[in-house]
Amino acid sequence: MPELPEVETVVRELQPVISGRTISKVESYWHKTVEFQATRPPEGQRVERVGRRGKYILIALSGSTLVIHLRMTGQILTYQNAHQRPDVSHARAEIFFSDGSGFVFNDSRKFGRLRFVDDVEPVLAHVGLDALDKKFTKTYFDKKVAASRQNIKALLLSQKLVSGIGNIYADEALFRAGINPASEASQISSVRRHRLYSEIQSVLRFAIEHMGATISDYRDPNGNMGQAQHFFRVYQQQGKPCVNCGNTISKVRIAGRGTHFCGKCQKLYVRNNGK
DNA sequence: CTAATCACCTGAAGGC
DNA sequence: TGCCTTCAGGTGATTA
């Protein structure tokens, strides 16, 4: 489910609600969901702040860090007291605070993880710069894209060059930049590389303003849906006319993922073009 | 190094 | 109604 805009929405709503609270108990309802890898037990630790890198939620505690990844269907649902605890069918874990509040981790597919660690660096070692990080510059992106022989869609999804972009926003950014997702990264013109750099950021910012996108499972910590899905131009728009040229939007499989694009206004960059 | 495939899981949707 | 297949906002391991 969640890509950068959805995770950012979760972080923004979680930060003011859980900061300053003290963990009194951690429950795991599925044996793989919670991993205790920190030296000190979480009980008695205070939430200092809530942050994010790519799709990883980082909850800094007084003596360790709780790293949460929602994967496909994970939801963090907060409540103020036991009476308001949400009634969900796939609760996999729960954090209880000493004042009676807490949050349920609901996750039908069981892919999501809550990990308590001493140091976040090993966890994030293979995660590239966040797409909205100031250090993610045009020069950096330009160099990396120009040097890669991967197809651009796979490169954006890898999380190594830049983190936070998933299947939806990869397709949307490539459409807005006019680049066919099957294009080889190094063959893309410098003008369109620059366009892709700015479209990545604007499509992510736009989605954050609309509280992320809900396709089926995504909910924010208050249980609300996102609204960004109403503005998709290619994602799940196969068979419909392109908003630019009227050509029918296609769906194919690239990098193992369903990929949506307009064959007419997204240019394909490949070696030996033509023959 | 890359690319493809599977693995992890459940539920929804479509074909018959 | 029900059975079977395919697909899904992700990523990590394994295999060519």
mmCIF file of C-alpha atoms (C1' of nucleotides) in Angstrom:
data_model
loop_
_atom_site.group_PDB
_atom_site.id
_atom_site.type_symbol
_atom_site.label_atom_id
_atom_site.label_comp_id
_atom_site.label_asym_id
_atom_site.label_seq_id
_atom_site.Cartn_x
_atom_site.Cartn_y
_atom_site.Cartn_z
ATOM 1 C CA MET A 1 0.000 0.000 0.000
ATOM 2 C CA PRO A 2 2.035 2.846 1.193
ATOM 3 C CA GLU A 3 4.605 4.865 -0.647
ATOM 4 C CA LEU A 4 6.273 8.055 0.490
ATOM 5 C CA PRO A 5 3.131 10.272 0.593
ATOM 6 C CA GLU A 6 1.143 7.735 2.608
ATOM 7 C CA VAL A 7 4.021 7.109 5.028
ATOM 8 C CA GLU A 8 4.578 10.849 5.390
ATOM 9 C CA THR A 9 0.892 11.312 6.219
ATOM 10 C CA VAL A 10 1.145 8.619 8.887
ATOM 11 C CA VAL A 11 4.258 10.265 10.370
ATOM 12 C CA ARG A 12 2.666 13.728 10.462
ATOM 13 C CA GLU A 13 -0.392 12.443 12.273
ATOM 14 C CA LEU A 14 1.516 10.142 14.602
ATOM 15 C CA GLN A 15 4.132 12.671 15.743
ATOM 16 C CA PRO A 16 1.868 14.978 17.778
ATOM 17 C CA VAL A 17 -0.227 12.127 19.150
ATOM 18 C CA ILE A 18 2.434 9.775 20.533
ATOM 19 C CA SER A 19 5.359 12.110 21.300
ATOM 20 C CA GLY A 20 6.147 12.229 24.998
ATOM 21 C CA ARG A 21 4.208 9.074 25.815
ATOM 22 C CA THR A 22 5.812 6.144 27.608
ATOM 23 C CA ILE A 23 5.511 2.561 26.382
ATOM 24 C CA SER A 24 4.018 0.284 29.025
ATOM 25 C CA LYS A 25 3.611 -2.881 26.966
ATOM 26 C CA VAL A 26 4.212 -4.326 23.481
ATOM 27 C CA GLU A 27 2.042 -7.170 22.240
ATOM 28 C CA SER A 28 2.682 -9.318 19.162
ATOM 29 C CA TYR A 29 -0.293 -11.216 17.785
ATOM 30 C CA TRP A 30 1.605 -12.781 14.864
ATOM 31 C CA HIS A 31 4.986 -14.350 15.545
ATOM 32 C CA LYS A 32 6.842 -12.556 12.764
ATOM 33 C CA THR A 33 5.448 -9.035 13.090
ATOM 34 C CA VAL A 34 7.542 -7.688 15.993
ATOM 35 C CA GLU A 35 11.322 -8.132 16.190
ATOM 36 C CA PHE A 36 13.073 -7.241 19.437
ATOM 37 C CA GLN A 37 16.672 -6.532 18.434
ATOM 38 C CA ALA A 38 17.501 -3.750 20.878
ATOM 39 C CA THR A 39 19.515 -4.226 24.051
ATOM 40 C CA ARG A 40 16.990 -2.590 26.345
ATOM 41 C CA PRO A 41 13.327 -3.644 26.546
ATOM 42 C CA PRO A 42 10.855 -1.080 25.138
ATOM 43 C CA GLU A 43 8.815 -0.886 28.337
ATOM 44 C CA GLY A 44 9.457 2.365 30.175
ATOM 45 C CA GLN A 45 10.904 4.136 27.131
ATOM 46 C CA ARG A 46 9.527 7.490 26.066
ATOM 47 C CA VAL A 47 8.695 8.515 22.471
ATOM 48 C CA GLU A 48 11.027 11.386 21.569
ATOM 49 C CA ARG A 49 10.038 12.003 17.958
ATOM 50 C CA VAL A 50 8.605 10.394 14.843
ATOM 51 C CA GLY A 51 10.367 10.573 11.495
ATOM 52 C CA ARG A 52 10.778 8.762 8.206
ATOM 53 C CA ARG A 53 13.230 7.769 5.511
ATOM 54 C CA GLY A 54 11.718 6.507 2.284
ATOM 55 C CA LYS A 55 8.968 4.155 3.374
ATOM 56 C CA TYR A 56 10.485 3.410 6.788
ATOM 57 C CA ILE A 57 8.840 4.997 9.837
ATOM 58 C CA LEU A 58 11.409 5.817 12.530
ATOM 59 C CA ILE A 59 10.151 6.262 16.071
ATOM 60 C CA ALA A 60 12.995 7.489 18.281
ATOM 61 C CA LEU A 61 12.595 6.259 21.857
ATOM 62 C CA SER A 62 14.585 7.311 24.895
ATOM 63 C CA GLY A 63 16.777 4.187 24.701
ATOM 64 C CA SER A 64 16.282 2.645 21.248
ATOM 65 C CA THR A 65 14.423 3.138 17.958
ATOM 66 C CA LEU A 66 11.258 1.503 16.709
ATOM 67 C CA VAL A 67 11.435 1.026 12.928
ATOM 68 C CA ILE A 68 8.109 0.281 11.251
ATOM 69 C CA HIS A 69 7.552 -0.756 7.646
ATOM 70 C CA LEU A 70 3.927 -1.033 6.503
ATOM 71 C CA ARG A 71 4.769 -3.044 3.360
ATOM 72 C CA MET A 72 1.541 -3.695 1.421
ATOM 73 C CA THR A 73 -1.342 -3.608 3.877
ATOM 74 C CA GLY A 74 -0.011 -2.363 7.216
ATOM 75 C CA GLN A 75 -2.038 0.237 9.123
ATOM 76 C CA ILE A 76 -1.191 2.094 12.319
ATOM 77 C CA LEU A 77 -4.440 2.966 14.105
ATOM 78 C CA THR A 78 -4.190 5.144 17.188
ATOM 79 C CA TYR A 79 -6.625 5.392 20.082
ATOM 80 C CA GLN A 80 -6.856 7.642 23.133
ATOM 81 C CA ASN A 81 -8.168 5.086 25.617
ATOM 82 C CA ALA A 82 -9.073 1.414 25.736
ATOM 83 C CA HIS A 83 -12.718 2.262 25.190
ATOM 84 C CA GLN A 84 -11.909 3.784 21.769
ATOM 85 C CA ARG A 85 -9.625 0.945 20.670
ATOM 86 C CA PRO A 86 -10.464 0.228 16.991
ATOM 87 C CA ASP A 87 -12.128 -3.096 16.288
ATOM 88 C CA VAL A 88 -10.107 -4.550 13.413
ATOM 89 C CA SER A 89 -9.898 -8.071 12.041
ATOM 90 C CA HIS A 90 -6.146 -8.291 11.419
ATOM 91 C CA ALA A 91 -4.419 -6.859 14.490
ATOM 92 C CA ARG A 92 -0.841 -8.198 14.341
ATOM 93 C CA ALA A 93 0.723 -6.102 17.095
ATOM 94 C CA GLU A 94 -0.113 -3.364 19.569
ATOM 95 C CA ILE A 95 1.773 -0.707 21.499
ATOM 96 C CA PHE A 96 0.307 0.357 24.849
ATOM 97 C CA PHE A 97 1.241 3.652 26.516
ATOM 98 C CA SER A 98 1.181 4.276 30.238
ATOM 99 C CA ASP A 99 -1.670 6.816 29.976
ATOM 100 C CA GLY A 100 -4.048 4.234 28.480
ATOM 101 C CA SER A 101 -3.628 5.316 24.850
ATOM 102 C CA GLY A 102 -1.912 3.230 22.201
ATOM 103 C CA PHE A 103 -1.962 2.011 18.631
ATOM 104 C CA VAL A 104 -2.916 -1.191 16.858
ATOM 105 C CA PHE A 105 -0.874 -2.478 13.935
ATOM 106 C CA ASN A 106 -3.427 -3.954 11.550
ATOM 107 C CA ASP A 107 -2.039 -5.875 8.567
ATOM 108 C CA SER A 108 -4.043 -8.442 6.619
ATOM 109 C CA ARG A 109 -1.116 -9.783 4.593
ATOM 110 C CA LYS A 110 1.311 -10.007 7.543
ATOM 111 C CA PHE A 111 4.222 -8.475 5.569
ATOM 112 C CA GLY A 112 4.629 -5.415 7.794
ATOM 113 C CA ARG A 113 7.259 -5.281 10.558
ATOM 114 C CA LEU A 114 7.931 -3.462 13.830
ATOM 115 C CA ARG A 115 11.599 -3.690 14.799
ATOM 116 C CA PHE A 116 13.152 -2.373 17.999
ATOM 117 C CA VAL A 117 16.828 -1.619 17.309
ATOM 118 C CA ASP A 118 19.738 0.120 19.049
ATOM 119 C CA ASP A 119 20.955 1.730 15.837
ATOM 120 C CA VAL A 120 18.968 2.533 12.687
ATOM 121 C CA GLU A 121 21.980 2.753 10.400
ATOM 122 C CA PRO A 122 22.264 -0.986 9.641
ATOM 123 C CA VAL A 123 18.543 -1.040 8.851
ATOM 124 C CA LEU A 124 18.860 1.876 6.424
ATOM 125 C CA ALA A 125 22.250 0.926 4.998
ATOM 126 C CA HIS A 126 20.787 -0.072 1.645
ATOM 127 C CA VAL A 127 18.143 2.641 1.494
ATOM 128 C CA GLY A 128 19.024 5.616 -0.697
ATOM 129 C CA LEU A 129 18.339 9.290 -0.070
ATOM 130 C CA ASP A 130 14.726 10.189 0.554
ATOM 131 C CA ALA A 131 13.017 11.672 -2.512
ATOM 132 C CA LEU A 132 12.126 14.821 -0.547
ATOM 133 C CA ASP A 133 15.476 15.145 1.254
ATOM 134 C CA LYS A 134 17.340 18.380 0.488
ATOM 135 C CA LYS A 135 20.411 16.271 -0.233
ATOM 136 C CA PHE A 136 18.562 14.573 -3.072
ATOM 137 C CA THR A 137 19.712 17.100 -5.653
ATOM 138 C CA LYS A 138 19.220 17.408 -9.375
ATOM 139 C CA THR A 139 22.957 16.893 -9.949
ATOM 140 C CA TYR A 140 22.987 13.705 -7.894
ATOM 141 C CA PHE A 141 19.924 12.277 -9.675
ATOM 142 C CA ASP A 142 21.223 13.294 -13.075
ATOM 143 C CA LYS A 143 24.566 11.560 -12.595
ATOM 144 C CA LYS A 144 23.075 8.332 -11.280
ATOM 145 C CA VAL A 145 20.433 8.072 -13.991
ATOM 146 C CA ALA A 146 22.913 8.829 -16.763
ATOM 147 C CA ALA A 147 25.191 6.075 -15.465
ATOM 148 C CA SER A 148 22.599 3.292 -15.160
ATOM 149 C CA ARG A 149 21.809 0.661 -17.770
ATOM 150 C CA GLN A 150 18.693 -0.451 -15.879
ATOM 151 C CA ASN A 151 15.281 0.417 -17.199
ATOM 152 C CA ILE A 152 14.051 3.577 -15.525
ATOM 153 C CA LYS A 153 11.068 1.990 -13.827
ATOM 154 C CA ALA A 154 13.212 -0.679 -12.114
ATOM 155 C CA LEU A 155 15.712 1.990 -11.122
ATOM 156 C CA LEU A 156 13.052 4.148 -9.451
ATOM 157 C CA LEU A 157 11.565 1.139 -7.633
ATOM 158 C CA SER A 158 14.903 -0.156 -6.317
ATOM 159 C CA GLN A 159 15.056 2.380 -3.405
ATOM 160 C CA LYS A 160 18.855 2.560 -3.849
ATOM 161 C CA LEU A 161 19.185 5.675 -5.960
ATOM 162 C CA VAL A 162 16.277 7.359 -4.224
ATOM 163 C CA SER A 163 13.824 6.017 -1.648
ATOM 164 C CA GLY A 164 10.084 6.456 -1.223
ATOM 165 C CA ILE A 165 8.848 5.931 -4.778
ATOM 166 C CA GLY A 166 6.678 2.858 -5.330
ATOM 167 C CA ASN A 167 4.605 1.509 -8.168
ATOM 168 C CA ILE A 168 1.983 4.263 -8.254
ATOM 169 C CA TYR A 169 4.238 7.299 -8.127
ATOM 170 C CA ALA A 170 6.840 5.752 -10.448
ATOM 171 C CA ASP A 171 4.170 5.436 -13.144
ATOM 172 C CA GLU A 172 2.708 8.887 -12.430
ATOM 173 C CA ALA A 173 6.099 10.647 -12.440
ATOM 174 C CA LEU A 174 7.211 8.942 -15.659
ATOM 175 C CA PHE A 175 3.964 9.943 -17.344
ATOM 176 C CA ARG A 176 4.340 13.559 -16.301
ATOM 177 C CA ALA A 177 7.954 13.577 -17.485
ATOM 178 C CA GLY A 178 7.010 12.034 -20.852
ATOM 179 C CA ILE A 179 9.278 9.003 -20.444
ATOM 180 C CA ASN A 180 8.285 5.443 -21.362
ATOM 181 C CA PRO A 181 8.889 3.243 -18.284
ATOM 182 C CA ALA A 182 10.763 0.650 -20.385
ATOM 183 C CA SER A 183 13.412 3.237 -21.330
ATOM 184 C CA GLU A 184 17.019 2.515 -20.456
ATOM 185 C CA ALA A 185 18.004 5.115 -17.834
ATOM 186 C CA SER A 186 21.289 6.166 -19.468
ATOM 187 C CA GLN A 187 19.577 6.821 -22.826
ATOM 188 C CA ILE A 188 17.088 9.382 -21.528
ATOM 189 C CA SER A 189 17.799 12.915 -22.757
ATOM 190 C CA SER A 190 19.104 15.362 -20.179
ATOM 191 C CA VAL A 191 16.040 17.566 -20.607
ATOM 192 C CA ARG A 192 13.720 14.698 -19.693
ATOM 193 C CA ARG A 193 15.983 13.536 -16.855
ATOM 194 C CA HIS A 194 15.611 16.978 -15.340
ATOM 195 C CA ARG A 195 11.893 16.900 -15.920
ATOM 196 C CA LEU A 196 11.681 13.530 -14.195
ATOM 197 C CA TYR A 197 13.599 14.892 -11.202
ATOM 198 C CA SER A 198 11.131 17.723 -10.703
ATOM 199 C CA GLU A 199 8.033 15.633 -11.509
ATOM 200 C CA ILE A 200 9.025 13.062 -8.867
ATOM 201 C CA GLN A 201 9.032 15.769 -6.241
ATOM 202 C CA SER A 202 5.907 17.543 -7.391
ATOM 203 C CA VAL A 203 3.823 14.387 -7.718
ATOM 204 C CA LEU A 204 4.892 13.288 -4.209
ATOM 205 C CA ARG A 205 4.173 16.714 -2.718
ATOM 206 C CA PHE A 206 0.814 16.867 -4.424
ATOM 207 C CA ALA A 207 -0.094 13.447 -3.020
ATOM 208 C CA ILE A 208 0.950 14.491 0.492
ATOM 209 C CA GLU A 209 -1.368 17.504 0.229
ATOM 210 C CA HIS A 210 -4.167 15.041 -0.496
ATOM 211 C CA MET A 211 -3.233 12.787 2.439
ATOM 212 C CA GLY A 212 -1.837 10.046 0.207
ATOM 213 C CA ALA A 213 -3.748 7.609 -1.978
ATOM 214 C CA THR A 214 -6.083 4.805 -0.941
ATOM 215 C CA ILE A 215 -6.430 1.960 -3.439
ATOM 216 C CA SER A 216 -7.934 -0.505 -0.988
ATOM 217 C CA ASP A 217 -6.250 -0.883 2.394
ATOM 218 C CA TYR A 218 -4.427 2.333 3.187
ATOM 219 C CA ARG A 219 -5.756 4.316 6.153
ATOM 220 C CA ASP A 220 -4.077 7.038 8.176
ATOM 221 C CA PRO A 221 -3.715 6.707 11.990
ATOM 222 C CA ASN A 222 -7.255 8.081 12.408
ATOM 223 C CA GLY A 223 -8.668 5.489 10.034
ATOM 224 C CA ASN A 224 -9.229 7.949 7.196
ATOM 225 C CA MET A 225 -8.641 7.258 3.508
ATOM 226 C CA GLY A 226 -6.307 9.274 1.305
ATOM 227 C CA GLN A 227 -7.670 11.294 -1.637
ATOM 228 C CA ALA A 228 -4.762 11.392 -4.100
ATOM 229 C CA GLN A 229 -6.135 8.426 -6.083
ATOM 230 C CA HIS A 230 -8.732 10.759 -7.627
ATOM 231 C CA PHE A 231 -5.939 12.503 -9.506
ATOM 232 C CA PHE A 232 -4.111 9.550 -11.070
ATOM 233 C CA ARG A 233 -3.387 10.066 -14.758
ATOM 234 C CA VAL A 234 -2.109 6.589 -15.663
ATOM 235 C CA TYR A 235 -2.086 4.329 -12.592
ATOM 236 C CA GLN A 236 -5.052 1.946 -13.003
ATOM 237 C CA GLN A 237 -6.262 4.051 -15.925
ATOM 238 C CA GLN A 238 -5.616 1.353 -18.572
ATOM 239 C CA GLY A 239 -8.218 1.384 -21.339
ATOM 240 C CA LYS A 240 -9.092 5.015 -20.676
ATOM 241 C CA PRO A 241 -8.024 7.926 -22.890
ATOM 242 C CA CYS A 242 -4.777 9.739 -22.086
ATOM 243 C CA VAL A 243 -5.477 13.169 -20.577
ATOM 244 C CA ASN A 244 -2.873 14.701 -22.907
ATOM 245 C CA CYS A 245 -3.465 13.073 -26.290
ATOM 246 C CA GLY A 246 -6.536 10.841 -26.052
ATOM 247 C CA ASN A 247 -4.553 7.708 -26.903
ATOM 248 C CA THR A 248 -5.591 4.640 -24.879
ATOM 249 C CA ILE A 249 -3.553 4.050 -21.697
ATOM 250 C CA SER A 250 -1.747 0.691 -21.716
ATOM 251 C CA LYS A 251 -0.837 -1.705 -18.944
ATOM 252 C CA VAL A 252 2.129 -4.062 -19.263
ATOM 253 C CA ARG A 253 4.522 -5.841 -16.907
ATOM 254 C CA ILE A 254 7.867 -4.134 -16.330
ATOM 255 C CA ALA A 255 10.300 -4.960 -13.532
ATOM 256 C CA GLY A 256 7.769 -7.544 -12.374
ATOM 257 C CA ARG A 257 5.120 -4.912 -11.662
ATOM 258 C CA GLY A 258 1.971 -3.812 -13.430
ATOM 259 C CA THR A 259 3.018 -0.677 -15.331
ATOM 260 C CA HIS A 260 0.676 1.948 -16.759
ATOM 261 C CA PHE A 261 1.634 4.416 -19.491
ATOM 262 C CA CYS A 262 0.630 6.247 -22.664
ATOM 263 C CA GLY A 263 2.504 4.778 -25.635
ATOM 264 C CA LYS A 264 2.087 8.006 -27.565
ATOM 265 C CA CYS A 265 3.227 10.790 -25.272
ATOM 266 C CA GLN A 266 5.820 8.873 -23.234
ATOM 267 C CA LYS A 267 8.976 8.581 -25.300
ATOM 268 C CA LEU A 268 10.898 5.309 -25.381
ATOM 269 C CA TYR A 269 14.655 5.711 -25.058
ATOM 270 C CA VAL A 270 16.664 2.623 -26.074
ATOM 271 C CA ARG A 271 19.995 1.762 -27.677
ATOM 272 C CA ASN A 272 20.049 1.165 -31.456
ATOM 273 C CA ASN A 273 16.734 2.922 -31.697
ATOM 274 C CA GLY A 274 14.897 1.913 -34.854
ATOM 275 C CA LYS A 275 16.931 -0.928 -36.390
ATOM 276 C "C1'" DC B 1 26.162 -6.067 -11.723
ATOM 277 C "C1'" DT B 2 21.526 -7.028 -13.559
ATOM 278 C "C1'" DA B 3 17.347 -9.487 -14.378
ATOM 279 C "C1'" DA B 4 14.055 -12.784 -13.452
ATOM 280 C "C1'" DT B 5 11.587 -15.592 -10.182
ATOM 281 C "C1'" DC B 6 10.124 -16.960 -5.901
ATOM 282 C "C1'" DA B 7 8.851 -16.230 -1.103
ATOM 283 C "C1'" DC B 8 6.280 -14.059 2.308
ATOM 284 C "C1'" DC B 9 0.452 -13.838 3.058
ATOM 285 C "C1'" DT B 10 -4.478 -12.709 2.524
ATOM 286 C "C1'" DG B 11 -8.444 -11.194 0.096
ATOM 287 C "C1'" DA B 12 -10.806 -9.418 -3.886
ATOM 288 C "C1'" DA B 13 -12.170 -10.048 -8.540
ATOM 289 C "C1'" DG B 14 -12.920 -12.449 -12.815
ATOM 290 C "C1'" DG B 15 -13.601 -16.733 -15.654
ATOM 291 C "C1'" DC B 16 -16.142 -20.877 -16.017
ATOM 292 C "C1'" DT C 1 -22.726 -20.913 -5.176
ATOM 293 C "C1'" DG C 2 -18.121 -22.445 -5.723
ATOM 294 C "C1'" DC C 3 -13.647 -23.594 -7.539
ATOM 295 C "C1'" DC C 4 -9.484 -21.911 -9.775
ATOM 296 C "C1'" DT C 5 -6.387 -18.390 -11.317
ATOM 297 C "C1'" DT C 6 -4.487 -13.881 -11.164
ATOM 298 C "C1'" DC C 7 -3.425 -9.786 -9.091
ATOM 299 C "C1'" DA C 8 -2.293 -6.268 -5.392
ATOM 300 C "C1'" DG C 9 0.786 0.719 -2.615
ATOM 301 C "C1'" DG C 10 6.934 -3.981 -1.009
ATOM 302 C "C1'" DT C 11 11.239 -5.945 -0.407
ATOM 303 C "C1'" DG C 12 14.680 -9.569 0.421
ATOM 304 C "C1'" DA C 13 16.709 -13.973 -0.952
ATOM 305 C "C1'" DT C 14 17.923 -16.990 -4.577
ATOM 306 C "C1'" DT C 15 19.014 -18.326 -9.109
ATOM 307 C "C1'" DA C 16 20.796 -17.641 -13.804
#
